[in-house]
Tab-separated table of C-alpha atoms and ligand atoms in Angstrom:
chain	number	residue	atom	x	y	z
X	30	UNK	CA	-6.074	-1.832	15.447
X	31	UNK	CA	-4.671	-3.293	12.555
X	32	UNK	CA	-3.472	-6.852	12.321
X	33	UNK	CA	-0.074	-7.003	10.554
X	34	UNK	CA	0.593	-10.607	11.549
X	35	UNK	CA	-2.216	-12.718	10.527
X	36	UNK	CA	-1.533	-14.101	7.109
X	37	UNK	CA	-4.396	-13.934	4.577
X	38	UNK	CA	-5.945	-17.354	5.014
X	39	UNK	CA	-5.293	-19.931	2.584
X	40	UNK	CA	-3.546	-17.567	0.046
X	41	UNK	CA	-0.314	-18.375	-1.173
X	42	UNK	CA	2.040	-15.432	-0.441
X	43	UNK	CA	2.681	-13.295	-2.107
X	44	UNK	CA	-0.265	-12.968	-4.226
X	45	UNK	CA	0.094	-11.840	-7.913
X	46	UNK	CA	-2.114	-9.204	-8.656
X	47	UNK	CA	-2.591	-8.183	-12.353
X	48	UNK	CA	-2.441	-4.497	-12.957
X	49	UNK	CA	-6.684	-4.757	-13.783
X	50	UNK	CA	-9.054	-2.512	-11.858
X	51	UNK	CA	-10.354	-5.373	-9.823
X	52	UNK	CA	-6.802	-5.825	-8.985
X	53	UNK	CA	-5.872	-2.121	-8.408
X	54	UNK	CA	-8.938	-2.362	-6.074
X	55	UNK	CA	-7.456	-5.486	-4.634
X	56	UNK	CA	-3.955	-3.805	-4.175
X	57	UNK	CA	-5.622	-0.622	-2.256
X	58	UNK	CA	-7.594	-2.780	-0.197
X	59	UNK	CA	-4.459	-4.437	1.119
X	60	UNK	CA	-2.411	-1.269	1.416
X	61	UNK	CA	-5.280	0.564	3.621
X	62	UNK	CA	-4.965	-2.899	5.802
X	63	UNK	CA	-1.544	-1.912	6.752
X	64	UNK	CA	-0.331	-4.535	4.218
X	65	UNK	CA	2.920	-4.504	1.707
X	66	UNK	CA	2.279	-4.106	-2.008
X	67	UNK	CA	5.326	-3.983	-4.055
X	68	UNK	CA	3.972	-2.310	-7.292
X	69	UNK	CA	5.948	-0.610	-10.440
X	70	UNK	CA	6.513	2.885	-11.104
X	71	UNK	CA	8.419	4.393	-13.850
X	72	UNK	CA	11.771	4.165	-12.054
X	73	UNK	CA	11.867	0.565	-10.276
X	74	UNK	CA	9.123	-1.737	-8.312
X	75	UNK	CA	8.386	0.223	-4.688
X	76	UNK	CA	7.607	-1.936	-1.817
X	77	UNK	CA	4.494	0.282	-0.721
X	78	UNK	CA	2.794	0.732	2.883
X	79	UNK	CA	0.423	2.901	4.319
X	80	UNK	CA	2.727	6.082	4.786
X	81	UNK	CA	0.608	6.911	7.967
X	82	UNK	CA	0.517	3.621	9.580
X	83	UNK	CA	3.924	2.654	12.157
X	84	UNK	CA	3.031	-0.711	11.978
X	85	UNK	CA	2.906	-0.914	8.184
X	86	UNK	CA	6.276	1.180	7.749
X	87	UNK	CA	8.347	-0.953	10.338
X	88	UNK	CA	7.288	-3.773	8.495
X	89	UNK	CA	8.833	-2.389	5.026
X	90	UNK	CA	12.072	-2.198	6.960
X	91	UNK	CA	11.387	-6.011	8.444
X	92	UNK	CA	11.124	-7.217	4.825
X	93	UNK	CA	14.401	-5.216	3.726
X	94	UNK	CA	16.148	-6.613	6.166
X	95	UNK	CA	18.142	-3.505	6.813
X	96	UNK	CA	20.142	-2.743	9.800
X	97	UNK	CA	19.438	0.932	9.831
X	98	UNK	CA	16.254	3.097	9.597
X	99	UNK	CA	16.866	4.816	6.108
X	100	UNK	CA	14.117	7.631	5.609
X	101	UNK	CA	11.657	6.326	2.821
X	102	UNK	CA	10.173	8.267	0.001
X	103	UNK	CA	6.187	9.098	0.354
X	104	UNK	CA	4.398	8.850	-2.845
X	105	UNK	CA	1.244	10.610	-3.903
X	106	UNK	CA	-0.659	10.801	-6.740
X	107	UNK	CA	-0.506	14.601	-7.427
X	108	UNK	CA	0.818	18.231	-6.475
X	109	UNK	CA	-2.292	18.697	-4.190
X	110	UNK	CA	-2.070	15.552	-2.450
X	111	UNK	CA	1.857	16.354	-1.837
X	112	UNK	CA	0.906	19.705	-0.096
X	113	UNK	CA	-1.224	17.536	2.684
X	114	UNK	CA	2.117	16.155	3.687
X	115	UNK	CA	5.351	18.747	2.740
X	116	UNK	CA	6.085	22.151	3.039
X	117	UNK	CA	6.793	23.567	-0.640
X	118	UNK	CA	8.419	26.964	-1.308
X	119	UNK	CA	8.890	28.432	-4.747
X	120	UNK	CA	11.918	26.210	-5.497
X	121	UNK	CA	9.747	23.272	-4.772
X	122	UNK	CA	6.520	24.652	-7.191
X	123	UNK	CA	8.652	25.209	-9.773
X	124	UNK	CA	10.114	21.682	-9.639
X	125	UNK	CA	7.332	19.781	-9.362
X	126	UNK	CA	5.621	21.711	-12.237
X	127	UNK	CA	7.969	20.935	-14.567
X	128	UNK	CA	9.107	17.153	-13.849
X	129	UNK	CA	5.860	15.697	-12.023
X	130	UNK	CA	4.604	13.268	-12.427
X	131	UNK	CA	8.165	11.853	-13.146
X	132	UNK	CA	11.047	10.705	-11.749
X	133	UNK	CA	11.943	13.201	-9.163
X	134	UNK	CA	11.831	13.333	-5.266
X	135	UNK	CA	11.957	16.460	-3.131
X	136	UNK	CA	12.933	16.639	0.594
X	137	UNK	CA	10.704	19.349	1.927
X	138	UNK	CA	10.247	20.216	5.707
X	139	UNK	CA	7.501	18.106	7.400
X	140	UNK	CA	4.752	20.376	8.703
X	141	UNK	CA	4.650	19.987	12.516
X	142	UNK	CA	1.856	17.380	14.102
X	143	UNK	CA	1.893	15.760	10.541
X	144	UNK	CA	-0.256	12.481	10.656
X	145	UNK	CA	2.752	10.865	8.434
X	146	UNK	CA	4.481	7.845	10.350
X	147	UNK	CA	7.801	9.430	11.861
X	148	UNK	CA	9.136	6.250	11.482
X	149	UNK	CA	8.916	7.263	7.489
X	150	UNK	CA	11.376	10.203	7.710
X	151	UNK	CA	13.554	8.121	10.342
X	152	UNK	CA	12.757	10.818	12.643
X	153	UNK	CA	13.873	13.869	10.340
X	154	UNK	CA	12.028	16.556	10.076
X	155	UNK	CA	11.911	16.408	6.496
X	156	UNK	CA	10.184	14.412	4.235
X	157	UNK	CA	10.948	12.327	0.619
X	158	UNK	CA	8.066	13.140	-1.689
X	159	UNK	CA	7.575	12.008	-5.365
X	160	UNK	CA	4.494	11.976	-7.339
X	161	UNK	CA	5.503	8.839	-9.788
X	162	UNK	CA	4.574	8.810	-13.659
X	163	UNK	CA	3.528	5.526	-14.206
X	164	UNK	CA	-0.166	4.649	-14.962
X	165	UNK	CA	-0.459	1.382	-12.193
X	166	UNK	CA	1.258	3.633	-9.669
X	167	UNK	CA	-0.946	6.500	-9.929
X	168	UNK	CA	-4.153	4.443	-10.222
X	169	UNK	CA	-3.114	2.294	-6.856
X	170	UNK	CA	-2.306	5.501	-4.976
X	171	UNK	CA	-5.344	7.099	-6.151
X	172	UNK	CA	-7.710	3.944	-5.636
X	173	UNK	CA	-5.820	4.093	-1.799
X	174	UNK	CA	-6.253	7.400	-1.036
X	175	UNK	CA	-3.162	7.269	1.546
X	176	UNK	CA	0.380	8.356	1.152
X	177	UNK	CA	2.207	5.312	0.122
X	178	UNK	CA	6.012	4.983	1.564
X	179	UNK	CA	7.851	2.916	-1.067
X	180	UNK	CA	11.791	2.048	-1.312
X	181	UNK	CA	12.735	0.202	-3.902
X	182	UNK	CA	11.259	-3.380	-3.774
X	183	UNK	CA	14.665	-5.208	-2.881
X	184	UNK	CA	16.752	-6.828	-0.161
X	185	UNK	CA	19.071	-4.508	1.610
X	186	UNK	CA	22.308	-4.358	-0.621
X	187	UNK	CA	20.341	-6.297	-3.400
X	188	UNK	CA	20.411	-4.273	-6.672
X	189	UNK	CA	16.822	-2.502	-7.501
X	190	UNK	CA	13.936	-4.183	-9.407
X	191	UNK	CA	12.539	-3.682	-12.708
X	192	UNK	CA	10.379	-6.580	-13.100
X	193	UNK	CA	7.676	-8.024	-10.994
X	194	UNK	CA	10.067	-11.578	-11.446
X	195	UNK	CA	13.105	-9.479	-9.314
X	196	UNK	CA	10.726	-8.728	-6.683
X	197	UNK	CA	9.614	-12.062	-5.985
X	198	UNK	CA	13.331	-13.390	-6.273
X	199	UNK	CA	14.634	-10.768	-3.573
X	200	UNK	CA	11.607	-10.403	-1.004
X	201	UNK	CA	9.319	-13.847	-1.879
X	202	UNK	CA	7.033	-13.773	1.065
X	203	UNK	CA	8.434	-11.011	2.792
X	204	UNK	CA	5.871	-9.186	0.855
X	205	UNK	CA	1.732	-9.427	0.764
X	206	UNK	CA	1.512	-8.939	-2.730
X	207	UNK	CA	3.247	-7.865	-6.193
X	208	UNK	CA	1.077	-6.225	-8.915
X	209	UNK	CA	2.575	-6.881	-12.206
X	210	UNK	CA	2.996	-4.330	-13.949
X	211	UNK	CA	5.262	-5.267	-16.261
X	212	UNK	CA	8.953	-3.856	-16.591
X	213	UNK	CA	10.283	-0.423	-15.588
X	214	UNK	CA	10.716	2.297	-18.429
X	215	UNK	CA	13.442	4.346	-16.172
X	216	UNK	CA	15.315	1.641	-14.478
X	217	UNK	CA	17.356	3.672	-12.155
X	218	UNK	CA	15.940	5.246	-8.931
X	219	UNK	CA	14.773	9.024	-8.709
X	220	UNK	CA	16.663	11.798	-8.582
X	221	UNK	CA	16.387	12.926	-4.995
X	222	UNK	CA	17.110	16.845	-4.143
X	223	UNK	CA	17.209	18.246	-0.718
X	224	UNK	CA	15.079	22.183	-0.500
X	225	UNK	CA	15.212	21.993	3.209
X	226	UNK	CA	17.919	24.771	3.251
X	227	UNK	CA	18.918	27.860	1.437
X	228	UNK	CA	20.725	26.011	-0.830
X	229	UNK	CA	19.491	23.212	-3.059
X	230	UNK	CA	21.441	19.825	-2.348
X	231	UNK	CA	21.664	16.699	-4.947
X	232	UNK	CA	21.231	13.756	-2.823
X	233	UNK	CA	21.076	11.314	-5.421
X	234	UNK	CA	21.525	11.485	-9.035
X	235	UNK	CA	18.945	9.813	-11.228
X	236	UNK	CA	17.011	10.707	-14.326
X	237	UNK	CA	16.385	14.381	-13.678
X	238	UNK	CA	19.706	15.906	-14.264
X	239	UNK	CA	21.050	18.781	-11.904
X	240	UNK	CA	21.360	21.242	-15.010
X	241	UNK	CA	17.631	20.898	-16.075
X	242	UNK	CA	16.518	21.926	-12.381
X	243	UNK	CA	19.117	24.735	-12.204
X	244	UNK	CA	17.721	26.150	-15.012
X	245	UNK	CA	14.328	26.902	-12.883
X	246	UNK	CA	15.481	27.020	-9.371
X	247	UNK	CA	19.506	28.444	-9.899
X	248	UNK	CA	22.408	26.541	-8.192
X	249	UNK	CA	22.247	22.875	-7.248
X	250	UNK	CA	25.034	21.682	-5.061
X	251	UNK	CA	26.307	18.483	-5.739
X	252	UNK	CA	26.504	16.504	-2.602
X	253	UNK	CA	30.280	17.148	-1.079
X	254	UNK	CA	31.328	18.748	-4.482
X	255	UNK	CA	31.746	15.296	-6.082
X	256	UNK	CA	28.987	14.007	-8.324
X	257	UNK	CA	30.543	10.554	-7.953
X	258	UNK	CA	30.113	10.778	-4.411
X	259	UNK	CA	26.417	11.310	-3.614
X	260	UNK	CA	25.994	11.598	0.068
X	261	UNK	CA	24.476	8.117	1.291
X	262	UNK	CA	21.479	7.999	3.485
X	263	UNK	CA	23.428	5.902	6.206
X	264	UNK	CA	25.657	9.154	6.453
X	265	UNK	CA	22.933	11.675	6.758
X	266	UNK	CA	23.956	13.688	9.696
X	267	UNK	CA	20.892	15.724	10.659
X	268	UNK	CA	19.134	12.693	12.131
X	269	UNK	CA	17.038	13.487	15.008
X	270	UNK	CA	18.710	13.091	18.162
X	271	UNK	CA	17.025	13.885	21.556
X	272	UNK	CA	18.293	16.998	23.896
X	273	UNK	CA	18.590	14.456	26.629
X	274	UNK	CA	21.691	11.909	27.451
X	275	UNK	CA	20.812	8.848	26.447
X	276	UNK	CA	21.887	5.850	28.458
X	277	UNK	CA	21.887	2.511	27.079
X	278	UNK	CA	21.455	-0.763	28.538
X	279	UNK	CA	19.688	-0.077	31.558
X	280	UNK	CA	18.342	-2.273	34.181
X	281	UNK	CA	16.715	0.034	36.005
X	282	UNK	CA	16.237	4.029	35.799
X	283	UNK	CA	16.689	6.769	38.118
X	284	UNK	CA	14.340	8.985	39.767
X	285	UNK	CA	15.636	11.648	37.640
X	286	UNK	CA	15.643	9.527	34.607
X	287	UNK	CA	13.084	8.947	31.850
X	288	UNK	CA	12.333	5.242	31.225
X	289	UNK	CA	12.365	3.765	27.861
X	290	UNK	CA	11.363	0.315	28.678
X	291	UNK	CA	11.214	-2.845	26.168
X	292	UNK	CA	9.282	-6.552	26.933
X	293	UNK	CA	7.360	-7.116	30.056
X	294	UNK	CA	8.437	-4.390	32.623
X	295	UNK	CA	6.456	-4.711	35.762
X	296	UNK	CA	9.592	-5.659	37.856
X	297	UNK	CA	11.835	-3.124	36.183
X	298	UNK	CA	12.375	-0.038	38.812
X	299	UNK	CA	12.602	3.702	38.541
X	300	UNK	CA	12.244	5.983	35.916
X	301	UNK	CA	10.369	9.444	36.335
X	302	UNK	CA	8.400	9.176	32.800
X	303	UNK	CA	8.473	5.636	31.255
X	304	UNK	CA	7.336	4.543	28.175
X	305	UNK	CA	7.252	0.921	26.709
X	306	UNK	CA	8.667	0.288	23.072
X	307	UNK	CA	6.426	-3.160	23.059
X	308	UNK	CA	5.143	-4.794	25.789
X	309	UNK	CA	5.499	-8.292	24.230
X	310	UNK	CA	8.769	-8.043	23.234
X	311	UNK	CA	7.560	-7.359	19.780
X	312	UNK	CA	10.615	-5.819	17.652
X	313	UNK	CA	8.226	-4.818	14.896
X	314	UNK	CA	6.363	-2.764	17.298
X	315	UNK	CA	9.138	-1.435	19.157
X	316	UNK	CA	10.299	-0.235	15.779
X	317	UNK	CA	6.729	1.740	15.193
X	318	UNK	CA	7.201	3.355	18.533
X	319	UNK	CA	10.780	4.419	18.844
X	320	UNK	CA	10.778	7.985	17.421
X	321	UNK	CA	7.605	8.776	18.845
X	322	UNK	CA	8.214	7.403	22.333
X	323	UNK	CA	11.792	9.211	22.060
X	324	UNK	CA	10.393	12.510	21.419
X	325	UNK	CA	7.571	11.982	24.027
X	326	UNK	CA	10.031	11.079	26.918
X	327	UNK	CA	12.541	14.054	25.802
X	328	UNK	CA	9.184	16.522	25.942
X	329	UNK	CA	8.920	15.406	29.563
X	330	UNK	CA	12.381	17.583	30.171
X	331	UNK	CA	13.941	14.524	31.812
X	332	UNK	CA	17.815	15.383	31.256
X	333	UNK	CA	18.418	11.591	30.793
X	334	UNK	CA	16.658	8.912	28.920
X	335	UNK	CA	17.425	5.504	30.512
X	336	UNK	CA	16.935	2.537	27.626
X	337	UNK	CA	16.396	-1.215	28.344
X	338	UNK	CA	18.730	-3.620	26.421
X	339	UNK	CA	16.537	-4.377	23.224
X	340	UNK	CA	17.528	-7.750	21.444
X	341	UNK	CA	20.565	-7.327	18.436
X	342	UNK	CA	18.051	-9.545	15.780
X	343	UNK	CA	16.024	-8.602	13.143
X	344	UNK	CA	14.727	-4.975	13.590
X	345	UNK	CA	16.390	-4.711	16.994
X	346	UNK	CA	19.519	-3.866	14.861
X	347	UNK	CA	18.408	-1.044	13.380
X	348	UNK	CA	16.505	0.100	16.532
X	349	UNK	CA	20.196	-0.294	18.201
X	350	UNK	CA	21.746	1.352	15.675
X	351	UNK	CA	19.198	4.318	16.011
X	352	UNK	CA	19.931	4.674	19.911
X	353	UNK	CA	23.593	4.090	19.762
X	354	UNK	CA	23.666	7.355	17.783
X	355	UNK	CA	21.629	8.857	19.874
X	356	UNK	CA	23.698	7.878	23.304
X	357	UNK	CA	26.930	9.110	21.493
X	358	UNK	CA	28.906	11.829	22.683
X	359	UNK	CA	27.772	15.010	20.763
X	360	UNK	CA	30.217	18.239	19.976
E	29	TXA	O1	12.578	5.915	-7.968
E	29	TXA	C1	12.498	5.654	-6.398
E	29	TXA	O2	12.420	6.960	-5.660
E	29	TXA	C2	12.206	4.375	-5.845
E	29	TXA	C3	10.437	4.305	-6.383
E	29	TXA	C4	10.114	3.165	-5.747
E	29	TXA	O3	10.017	5.445	-6.294
E	29	TXA	N1	12.253	4.622	-4.350
E	29	TXA	C5	13.300	4.410	-3.999
E	29	TXA	O4	13.396	4.493	-2.431
E	29	TXA	O5	14.189	4.648	-4.512
E	29	TXA	P1	14.041	4.122	-1.315
E	29	TXA	O6	13.929	4.035	-0.462
E	29	TXA	O7	15.366	3.078	-1.978
E	29	TXA	O8	15.648	5.559	-1.780
E	29	TXA	C6	15.051	6.807	-0.537
E	29	TXA	C7	16.251	7.551	-1.118
E	29	TXA	C8	17.224	7.163	0.068
E	29	TXA	O9	18.705	7.518	-0.580
E	29	TXA	C9	17.108	8.052	1.167
E	29	TXA	O10	18.481	8.376	1.780
E	29	TXA	C10	16.692	9.286	0.645
E	29	TXA	O11	15.607	8.950	-0.425
E	29	TXA	N2	15.702	9.951	1.531
E	29	TXA	C11	13.936	9.676	1.702
E	29	TXA	N3	13.848	10.789	3.016
E	29	TXA	C12	14.963	11.419	3.128
E	29	TXA	C13	14.908	12.733	3.841
E	29	TXA	N4	14.007	13.350	4.560
E	29	TXA	N5	16.180	13.422	3.916
E	29	TXA	C14	17.178	13.165	3.123
E	29	TXA	N6	17.202	11.987	2.297
E	29	TXA	C15	15.719	11.320	2.076
E	30	MG	MG1	17.014	1.452	-2.740
C-alpha cells in the first residue's frame, strides 16, 4: 500500500519542479506514488492526484480544505484514454473531435466496475473528463500513464491559480510538488457540459461557448434556464444516496442494521454486517473508504445503516456533510 503520510526525506515542501523532461519524469513518479502534484493546464493550474487511488483523491480534498465532496475532473491525454473511464455517445464523440484537446469537460456515465476512485465522482454514477491542451499537462499525463484527478490548485473559496506562484501562495506545503510551467493562457476554468441525460446541460460556462457546441449536437440547456446562474456543485441533486435509511451518531447497532464504524470498534456492539471507515481514526482513510463502504453496506440488503460519530474537523466535515444528506428524509 502506498504511504501517503511519509514526507519526502530532507526535501523542502513543496518541491518546485521545472517543466523539463527530467522534471516531468519526477512529477510522474510522484503521482504514481500517490502524491499531490500541481501542474499547469491551458485553463488554470490543477491539483493533481492518481484518480484510481482513493487515498490520493482524499488527500486532494484535505489539501483544498473544502467542507464538501464535490466531484472532480479526470484528466487524460486523448480520447482513446478517455474511453477507458467514461461511456461516450455520439454527442460526446462529436464534441471530443471538435474541442479536445481543449477547455471542455464532459460529464458522461461511469462504466460499472470502473477502477476510478468512487470519491472522484463523489459517489455519482457519472464522471467528468477532460483532455487538456497544454504541452506540460500532456507530457505529465503521458508519462504518468494514469487518469489524473485535478481540481483547480487553490484552497476552497480562493481564486483559481494561473501561475505557480499563486499555487504556492494558496496551498503552500499542502501540496507535495508544483511543476512550474509559466502562466496559463485561458485563465478561466473549462466549460462543463453534462451529457448523462437526453438533454445536454451546461453546468459551468467557460471558453467553449454553448452555441459552438449547439452547432454540433443541437440544443444545450443553460442550467436553471439562466446562464448567469449555473448549477453549482453543491446543488447537484443526483448525488448518490443509499437505498437503506441512515441513522447517524450511533453508539451501537441493532441486529437488523448494517453498521458503519470509525476508530477502534472492538467494544462497540451490534450490526448484522459491519465495515470500519478507519480503525486508526484517520479521517483521510475514512474519506477514501466512505463511498465504497456505503455501497457495500447498502448491497448487504440491510434496511438501515447505523453510523458511528465522525469528528467534525478537517475531512470529517465533508464526510459528515455527505452522511447528513444520506440520512435526510427523502421524498
Ligand atoms: O479548467 C478546469 O476544468 C480545471 C483544470 C485544472 O482542468 N479544473 C477544475 O476542476 O476546474 P474543479 O474540481 O475546480 O471543477 C470541477 C467542476 C465542478 O463544478 C464540479 O461540480 C463539476 O466539474 N463536476 C465534476 N464531476 C462532475 C459530475 N460527475 N457531475 C456533475 N458535475 C461534475
Ligand atoms: Mg475550482
